[in-house]
Amino acid sequence: MEAYKLWVRKNRDLVRSLESLANGLTWILPERFANSEIAPEAVYAFLGIVSSVNQHIIETPTDGQTLASKEQSIPWSLVVSVLKDIEAVVEVAAQHFVGDDRKWSFLAVTEAVKAGVRLAAFRESGYKMLLQGGEVANEEEINILDENFGAKSNGVPVIYPMNGHFQNVHGVASNGLDGKAGFVSKSLEGRAVAALNKFGQNAKMTSDPMWMKKALPPPDPPAMVVEKPTLASIWSAKGISGRLFLLGEVVHIFRPLLYVLLIKKFGIKSWTPWLVSLAVEITSLGIHSRATDLHQRGGKLKRRKMMWALYVMRDPFFTRYTKRHLQKAEKVLDPVPLIGFLTGKLVELVEGAQTRYTYTSGS
């Protein structure tokens, strides 16, 4: 396994090119969206899992000098990606063996598992906003507690290494509440304090006997340990904005499960699941807009807004409106050589993908 990891890291460009080629070929397989064809979907899911594993190998640091905040016992982003690929196979298999109406029970189970995994990833990340549904690790340094914990320099908590321990500018050790979410500051004040610390260490080394310097090995640089905020700390210290942030993210996590349960109850042709799901999306975004700094998280919220475009691909909106316009465009462009053929193929792929929940769910 280590040899494979080393090969993937050395040939990352080749690996990504092969993955893109293989995934593209699966979209033109015969009977790609036939109800009875489980094999093509299983092949596509397998390639997706391999791609996710390779991406995780490439992004995993190879050196031992990593921040403790980035160390995770379970790679939650990889787990989410694998579950999404498995869910596509579950949908096709359920549709084949139990029918369209009863497949929603199996999809509800998979969405419940995904929601649980995303909650675990949300907690493990220190309650940072999930990126792409948890498939991408959120590496932002400033979290929602940065204005409540630790000493500050230009709004960012400061922690410095002093005698093997990280302390802030007020001399408070980082293992306490004041050190949470702290980082080494790049401000003038931070550089000055760091320089004084280094001067003190150099002075101590100068006063030590020469034989002691030769006998003692050079000390290892201290590892930065950043404690993650807890649910209680956010709830009590951050106030209403922290609570709104948590509420908005939890609502966003459980939206797909609610959507599937409503489809199971009312049917895919009913407007109730479609409208409720859209309302939940808007509510979650509204809560986030009130609880977070849009200047810092505007890009993340913007992607969630872009996912709203998938609602035109979901029934009953697709059947009543989108499909009709696609067929009109195909009819107009059909006489045009090559363009008409490509348009027909594109419409066929869109209509086939629309029949799969996993391709239009955005979860």
Short mmCIF file of C-alpha atoms in Angstrom, two decimals:
data_model
loop_
_atom_site.label_atom_id
_atom_site.label_comp_id
_atom_site.label_asym_id
_atom_site.label_seq_id
_atom_site.Cartn_x
_atom_site.Cartn_y
_atom_site.Cartn_z
CA MET A 1 0.00 0.00 0.00
CA GLU A 2 2.86 2.39 0.77
CA ALA A 3 4.36 1.70 -2.65
CA TYR A 4 1.03 2.58 -4.27
CA LYS A 5 0.75 5.80 -2.25
CA LEU A 6 4.27 6.78 -3.31
CA TRP A 7 3.46 6.08 -6.97
CA VAL A 8 0.26 8.15 -6.81
CA ARG A 9 2.06 11.12 -5.25
CA LYS A 10 4.85 10.99 -7.86
CA ASN A 11 2.45 10.63 -10.81
CA ARG A 12 -0.47 12.75 -9.65
CA ASP A 13 -0.98 14.42 -13.04
CA LEU A 14 -1.06 11.08 -14.84
CA VAL A 15 -3.44 9.63 -12.26
CA ARG A 16 -5.87 12.52 -12.62
CA SER A 17 -5.77 12.31 -16.42
CA LEU A 18 -6.54 8.58 -16.36
CA GLU A 19 -9.37 9.11 -13.90
CA SER A 20 -10.94 11.84 -16.04
CA LEU A 21 -10.71 9.67 -19.15
CA ALA A 22 -12.23 6.64 -17.45
CA ASN A 23 -15.06 8.64 -15.88
CA GLY A 24 -15.83 10.30 -19.21
CA LEU A 25 -16.04 6.96 -21.01
CA THR A 26 -18.60 5.64 -18.52
CA TRP A 27 -21.05 8.37 -19.56
CA ILE A 28 -21.22 7.01 -23.12
CA LEU A 29 -21.61 3.36 -22.18
CA PRO A 30 -24.60 1.67 -23.83
CA GLU A 31 -27.68 1.58 -21.60
CA ARG A 32 -25.96 3.99 -19.19
CA PHE A 33 -29.26 5.03 -17.64
CA ALA A 34 -31.30 1.90 -18.19
CA ASN A 35 -33.20 0.78 -15.13
CA SER A 36 -31.96 -2.80 -15.41
CA GLU A 37 -28.28 -1.99 -15.86
CA ILE A 38 -26.51 -2.04 -12.49
CA ALA A 39 -23.07 -2.86 -13.90
CA PRO A 40 -22.37 0.53 -15.58
CA GLU A 41 -23.35 2.38 -12.42
CA ALA A 42 -21.20 0.06 -10.31
CA VAL A 43 -18.24 0.69 -12.63
CA TYR A 44 -18.77 4.45 -12.38
CA ALA A 45 -19.04 4.24 -8.59
CA PHE A 46 -15.90 2.13 -8.36
CA LEU A 47 -13.96 4.64 -10.44
CA GLY A 48 -15.31 7.42 -8.24
CA ILE A 49 -14.14 5.65 -5.09
CA VAL A 50 -10.69 5.05 -6.57
CA SER A 51 -10.51 8.72 -7.57
CA SER A 52 -11.49 9.81 -4.05
CA VAL A 53 -8.88 7.56 -2.46
CA ASN A 54 -6.17 8.82 -4.80
CA GLN A 55 -7.13 12.43 -4.09
CA HIS A 56 -6.95 11.73 -0.37
CA ILE A 57 -3.48 10.22 -0.80
CA ILE A 58 -2.29 13.26 -2.76
CA GLU A 59 -3.65 15.75 -0.25
CA THR A 60 -2.44 13.90 2.85
CA PRO A 61 0.78 15.50 4.22
CA THR A 62 3.80 13.22 4.06
CA ASP A 63 5.93 14.94 6.72
CA GLY A 64 5.50 14.59 10.45
CA GLN A 65 5.50 18.33 11.17
CA THR A 66 1.77 18.83 10.78
CA LEU A 67 -0.49 20.85 13.00
CA ALA A 68 -2.49 18.91 15.52
CA SER A 69 -5.61 20.64 14.25
CA LYS A 70 -5.22 18.84 10.93
CA GLU A 71 -4.78 15.41 12.44
CA GLN A 72 -7.90 13.30 12.20
CA SER A 73 -8.47 9.77 13.31
CA ILE A 74 -10.96 9.24 10.48
CA PRO A 75 -10.72 10.94 7.04
CA TRP A 76 -14.29 12.20 7.05
CA SER A 77 -14.05 13.90 3.66
CA LEU A 78 -13.05 10.58 2.09
CA VAL A 79 -15.89 8.78 3.87
CA VAL A 80 -18.44 11.28 2.53
CA SER A 81 -17.12 10.90 -1.02
CA VAL A 82 -17.26 7.11 -0.84
CA LEU A 83 -20.80 7.18 0.56
CA LYS A 84 -21.97 9.37 -2.32
CA ASP A 85 -20.61 6.88 -4.85
CA ILE A 86 -22.15 3.96 -3.00
CA GLU A 87 -25.49 5.73 -2.83
CA ALA A 88 -25.69 5.80 -6.64
CA VAL A 89 -25.32 2.00 -6.76
CA VAL A 90 -27.86 1.59 -3.96
CA GLU A 91 -30.39 3.65 -5.91
CA VAL A 92 -29.98 1.65 -9.12
CA ALA A 93 -30.06 -1.68 -7.29
CA ALA A 94 -33.14 -0.70 -5.28
CA GLN A 95 -34.86 0.58 -8.40
CA HIS A 96 -34.14 -2.73 -10.16
CA PHE A 97 -35.19 -5.09 -7.37
CA VAL A 98 -38.01 -3.27 -5.53
CA GLY A 99 -39.18 -0.60 -7.98
CA ASP A 100 -39.23 3.20 -8.19
CA ASP A 101 -41.67 3.76 -5.35
CA ARG A 102 -39.92 1.61 -2.75
CA LYS A 103 -36.38 2.71 -3.56
CA TRP A 104 -36.87 5.84 -1.45
CA SER A 105 -36.71 3.81 1.76
CA PHE A 106 -33.17 2.70 0.87
CA LEU A 107 -32.20 6.22 -0.15
CA ALA A 108 -33.52 7.53 3.16
CA VAL A 109 -31.20 5.13 4.99
CA THR A 110 -28.18 6.25 2.95
CA GLU A 111 -29.03 9.92 3.49
CA ALA A 112 -29.36 9.31 7.23
CA VAL A 113 -25.89 7.72 7.27
CA LYS A 114 -24.46 10.63 5.28
CA ALA A 115 -26.05 13.11 7.68
CA GLY A 116 -24.47 11.32 10.64
CA VAL A 117 -21.06 11.31 8.96
CA ARG A 118 -21.34 15.00 8.12
CA LEU A 119 -22.26 15.82 11.70
CA ALA A 120 -19.17 13.91 12.85
CA ALA A 121 -17.04 15.79 10.29
CA PHE A 122 -18.57 19.09 11.43
CA ARG A 123 -17.63 18.32 15.02
CA GLU A 124 -14.16 17.02 14.14
CA SER A 125 -13.34 20.16 12.16
CA GLY A 126 -14.03 22.34 15.18
CA TYR A 127 -17.48 23.33 13.89
CA LYS A 128 -16.27 24.90 10.67
CA MET A 129 -18.54 25.27 7.69
CA LEU A 130 -18.67 22.12 5.56
CA LEU A 131 -17.29 22.54 2.05
CA GLN A 132 -18.95 20.66 -0.80
CA GLY A 133 -21.05 18.68 1.62
CA GLY A 134 -18.01 17.63 3.64
CA GLU A 135 -16.05 16.22 0.68
CA VAL A 136 -13.39 18.92 1.06
CA ALA A 137 -11.67 19.59 4.37
CA ASN A 138 -12.13 23.14 5.63
CA GLU A 139 -8.60 24.40 6.33
CA GLU A 140 -9.49 27.97 7.25
CA GLU A 141 -7.52 29.20 10.24
CA ILE A 142 -10.01 31.74 11.56
CA ASN A 143 -13.09 30.09 12.99
CA ILE A 144 -16.23 31.54 14.49
CA LEU A 145 -14.63 31.76 17.92
CA ASP A 146 -11.71 33.96 16.90
CA GLU A 147 -13.23 37.05 18.45
CA ASN A 148 -13.97 35.44 21.80
CA PHE A 149 -10.91 33.40 22.70
CA GLY A 150 -7.25 34.20 23.08
CA ALA A 151 -5.22 37.38 22.92
CA LYS A 152 -5.57 39.34 19.72
CA SER A 153 -3.37 41.11 17.27
CA ASN A 154 -5.39 42.78 14.55
CA GLY A 155 -8.33 40.52 15.44
CA VAL A 156 -6.36 37.26 15.37
CA PRO A 157 -5.43 35.41 18.57
CA VAL A 158 -1.69 35.14 19.10
CA ILE A 159 0.21 32.19 20.56
CA TYR A 160 3.99 32.02 20.77
CA PRO A 161 6.39 29.22 21.65
CA MET A 162 8.02 29.89 25.01
CA ASN A 163 10.11 27.18 26.66
CA GLY A 164 8.33 24.44 24.78
CA HIS A 165 4.83 25.81 25.48
CA PHE A 166 2.70 28.12 23.40
CA GLN A 167 1.62 31.26 25.16
CA ASN A 168 -0.24 34.31 24.05
CA VAL A 169 0.94 37.91 24.37
CA HIS A 170 -0.47 38.13 27.89
CA GLY A 171 1.51 35.08 29.02
CA VAL A 172 -1.51 32.77 29.27
CA ALA A 173 -0.76 29.19 28.33
CA SER A 174 -2.51 27.91 25.23
CA ASN A 175 -3.94 24.86 26.95
CA GLY A 176 -6.56 27.03 28.61
CA LEU A 177 -9.63 28.68 27.24
CA ASP A 178 -7.72 31.78 26.17
CA GLY A 179 -5.56 29.78 23.83
CA LYS A 180 -8.30 28.23 21.77
CA ALA A 181 -8.27 28.96 18.06
CA GLY A 182 -4.88 30.69 18.46
CA PHE A 183 -2.25 31.16 15.80
CA VAL A 184 1.20 32.73 15.42
CA SER A 185 0.63 36.33 14.45
CA LYS A 186 2.43 37.99 11.54
CA SER A 187 1.93 41.48 12.94
CA LEU A 188 4.70 43.76 14.16
CA GLU A 189 3.75 43.05 17.77
CA GLY A 190 3.95 39.30 17.17
CA ARG A 191 7.37 39.51 15.55
CA ALA A 192 8.67 41.65 18.40
CA VAL A 193 7.57 39.23 21.10
CA ALA A 194 8.91 36.28 19.12
CA ALA A 195 12.26 38.06 18.76
CA LEU A 196 12.44 38.67 22.53
CA ASN A 197 11.73 35.00 23.16
CA LYS A 198 14.49 33.98 20.78
CA PHE A 199 16.89 36.46 22.40
CA GLY A 200 16.17 34.94 25.83
CA GLN A 201 16.80 31.44 24.54
CA ASN A 202 20.08 32.51 22.92
CA ALA A 203 21.18 34.16 26.17
CA LYS A 204 20.45 30.98 28.10
CA MET A 205 22.46 28.94 25.60
CA THR A 206 25.39 31.36 25.95
CA SER A 207 25.44 30.92 29.73
CA ASP A 208 25.52 27.12 29.54
CA PRO A 209 28.91 25.40 29.71
CA MET A 210 30.46 24.26 26.43
CA TRP A 211 30.48 20.59 27.46
CA MET A 212 26.73 20.73 28.11
CA LYS A 213 26.10 22.08 24.61
CA LYS A 214 28.00 19.16 23.09
CA ALA A 215 26.33 16.55 25.25
CA LEU A 216 22.76 17.65 24.77
CA PRO A 217 21.14 17.11 21.34
CA PRO A 218 19.38 20.06 19.78
CA PRO A 219 15.79 20.24 21.01
CA ASP A 220 13.01 19.45 18.59
CA PRO A 221 10.83 22.38 17.63
CA PRO A 222 7.62 22.35 19.62
CA ALA A 223 4.51 21.27 17.73
CA MET A 224 1.72 23.74 17.56
CA VAL A 225 -1.35 22.37 19.26
CA VAL A 226 -4.57 24.18 18.52
CA GLU A 227 -7.46 23.09 20.64
CA LYS A 228 -10.76 22.79 18.84
CA PRO A 229 -13.77 24.68 20.12
CA THR A 230 -16.48 22.59 21.69
CA LEU A 231 -20.21 22.84 21.28
CA ALA A 232 -20.53 24.22 24.80
CA SER A 233 -17.88 26.89 24.18
CA ILE A 234 -19.62 28.08 21.03
CA TRP A 235 -23.02 28.05 22.67
CA SER A 236 -21.89 30.00 25.73
CA ALA A 237 -19.12 32.29 24.47
CA LYS A 238 -20.10 33.23 20.94
CA GLY A 239 -23.67 34.10 21.78
CA ILE A 240 -26.47 34.41 19.27
CA SER A 241 -24.23 34.44 16.19
CA GLY A 242 -22.56 31.16 17.17
CA ARG A 243 -25.91 29.53 17.84
CA LEU A 244 -27.29 30.72 14.53
CA PHE A 245 -24.23 29.38 12.73
CA LEU A 246 -24.67 25.95 14.31
CA LEU A 247 -28.38 25.96 13.52
CA GLY A 248 -27.80 26.95 9.89
CA GLU A 249 -25.21 24.23 9.34
CA VAL A 250 -27.32 21.52 10.98
CA VAL A 251 -30.31 22.54 8.85
CA HIS A 252 -28.10 22.33 5.76
CA ILE A 253 -26.85 18.87 6.74
CA PHE A 254 -30.31 17.38 7.29
CA ARG A 255 -31.95 18.97 4.23
CA PRO A 256 -31.33 15.97 1.87
CA LEU A 257 -32.74 13.50 4.41
CA LEU A 258 -35.87 15.61 4.84
CA TYR A 259 -36.26 15.85 1.06
CA VAL A 260 -36.11 12.07 0.61
CA LEU A 261 -38.54 11.43 3.46
CA LEU A 262 -41.03 13.87 1.92
CA ILE A 263 -40.70 12.19 -1.48
CA LYS A 264 -41.28 8.84 0.20
CA LYS A 265 -44.48 10.19 1.73
CA PHE A 266 -45.93 12.42 -1.02
CA GLY A 267 -44.31 11.03 -4.17
CA ILE A 268 -41.78 12.44 -6.61
CA LYS A 269 -44.48 14.25 -8.66
CA SER A 270 -45.71 16.25 -5.68
CA TRP A 271 -44.67 19.89 -5.25
CA THR A 272 -44.44 19.53 -1.46
CA PRO A 273 -40.94 17.96 -1.29
CA TRP A 274 -39.63 20.38 -3.93
CA LEU A 275 -40.96 23.49 -2.21
CA VAL A 276 -40.04 22.40 1.33
CA SER A 277 -36.49 21.51 0.27
CA LEU A 278 -36.05 24.88 -1.44
CA ALA A 279 -37.43 26.66 1.61
CA VAL A 280 -34.98 24.82 3.85
CA GLU A 281 -32.10 25.84 1.56
CA ILE A 282 -33.15 29.48 1.69
CA THR A 283 -33.60 29.33 5.46
CA SER A 284 -30.15 27.82 5.98
CA LEU A 285 -28.51 30.45 3.79
CA GLY A 286 -30.40 33.22 5.55
CA ILE A 287 -29.25 31.98 8.94
CA HIS A 288 -25.64 31.79 7.73
CA SER A 289 -25.87 35.29 6.30
CA ARG A 290 -26.83 36.62 9.71
CA ALA A 291 -24.34 34.53 11.68
CA THR A 292 -21.14 34.78 9.61
CA ASP A 293 -18.98 37.37 7.92
CA LEU A 294 -19.94 37.17 4.26
CA HIS A 295 -16.60 38.76 3.29
CA GLN A 296 -14.78 35.70 4.66
CA ARG A 297 -17.32 33.02 3.70
CA GLY A 298 -18.88 34.57 0.62
CA GLY A 299 -17.31 32.00 -1.69
CA LYS A 300 -18.62 29.07 0.33
CA LEU A 301 -22.14 30.44 0.49
CA LYS A 302 -21.97 31.33 -3.20
CA ARG A 303 -21.39 27.70 -4.11
CA ARG A 304 -24.43 26.68 -2.10
CA LYS A 305 -26.47 29.24 -4.01
CA MET A 306 -25.22 27.80 -7.30
CA MET A 307 -26.48 24.37 -6.24
CA TRP A 308 -30.00 25.80 -6.35
CA ALA A 309 -29.77 25.40 -10.14
CA LEU A 310 -30.35 21.69 -9.58
CA TYR A 311 -33.96 22.45 -8.67
CA VAL A 312 -34.76 22.90 -12.38
CA MET A 313 -33.59 19.28 -12.81
CA ARG A 314 -35.88 17.89 -10.12
CA ASP A 315 -39.43 16.77 -10.54
CA PRO A 316 -42.06 18.07 -10.80
CA PHE A 317 -40.36 21.22 -12.14
CA PHE A 318 -38.32 19.28 -14.71
CA THR A 319 -41.25 17.37 -16.16
CA ARG A 320 -43.50 20.42 -16.39
CA TYR A 321 -41.03 23.06 -17.56
CA THR A 322 -37.37 22.12 -18.15
CA LYS A 323 -37.99 19.02 -20.24
CA ARG A 324 -40.35 20.87 -22.56
CA HIS A 325 -37.76 23.58 -23.31
CA LEU A 326 -35.05 20.98 -23.89
CA GLN A 327 -37.20 19.16 -26.40
CA LYS A 328 -37.95 22.43 -28.21
CA ALA A 329 -34.23 23.20 -28.45
CA GLU A 330 -33.53 19.71 -29.76
CA LYS A 331 -36.24 20.03 -32.40
CA VAL A 332 -34.89 23.37 -33.60
CA LEU A 333 -31.26 22.23 -33.80
CA ASP A 334 -31.92 18.74 -35.15
CA PRO A 335 -31.60 19.71 -38.86
CA VAL A 336 -28.17 21.26 -38.28
CA PRO A 337 -25.39 18.77 -39.09
CA LEU A 338 -23.29 17.63 -36.15
CA ILE A 339 -24.79 20.27 -33.82
CA GLY A 340 -28.15 18.55 -34.05
CA PHE A 341 -26.55 15.19 -33.22
CA LEU A 342 -24.63 16.59 -30.26
CA THR A 343 -27.72 18.41 -28.98
CA GLY A 344 -29.76 15.22 -29.15
CA LYS A 345 -27.08 13.29 -27.28
CA LEU A 346 -26.86 16.03 -24.63
CA VAL A 347 -30.63 16.04 -24.12
CA GLU A 348 -30.59 12.26 -23.83
CA LEU A 349 -27.91 12.41 -21.14
CA VAL A 350 -29.71 15.17 -19.24
CA GLU A 351 -33.01 13.30 -19.28
CA GLY A 352 -31.29 10.11 -18.20
CA ALA A 353 -29.39 11.79 -15.36
CA GLN A 354 -32.58 13.48 -14.20
CA THR A 355 -34.15 10.10 -13.46
CA ARG A 356 -31.48 9.45 -10.81
CA TYR A 357 -31.89 11.12 -7.46
CA THR A 358 -28.16 10.92 -6.73
CA TYR A 359 -27.30 13.05 -9.78
CA THR A 360 -29.67 15.90 -8.98
CA SER A 361 -29.79 15.83 -5.18
CA GLY A 362 -26.78 18.09 -4.65
CA SER A 363 -25.95 16.16 -1.49
#
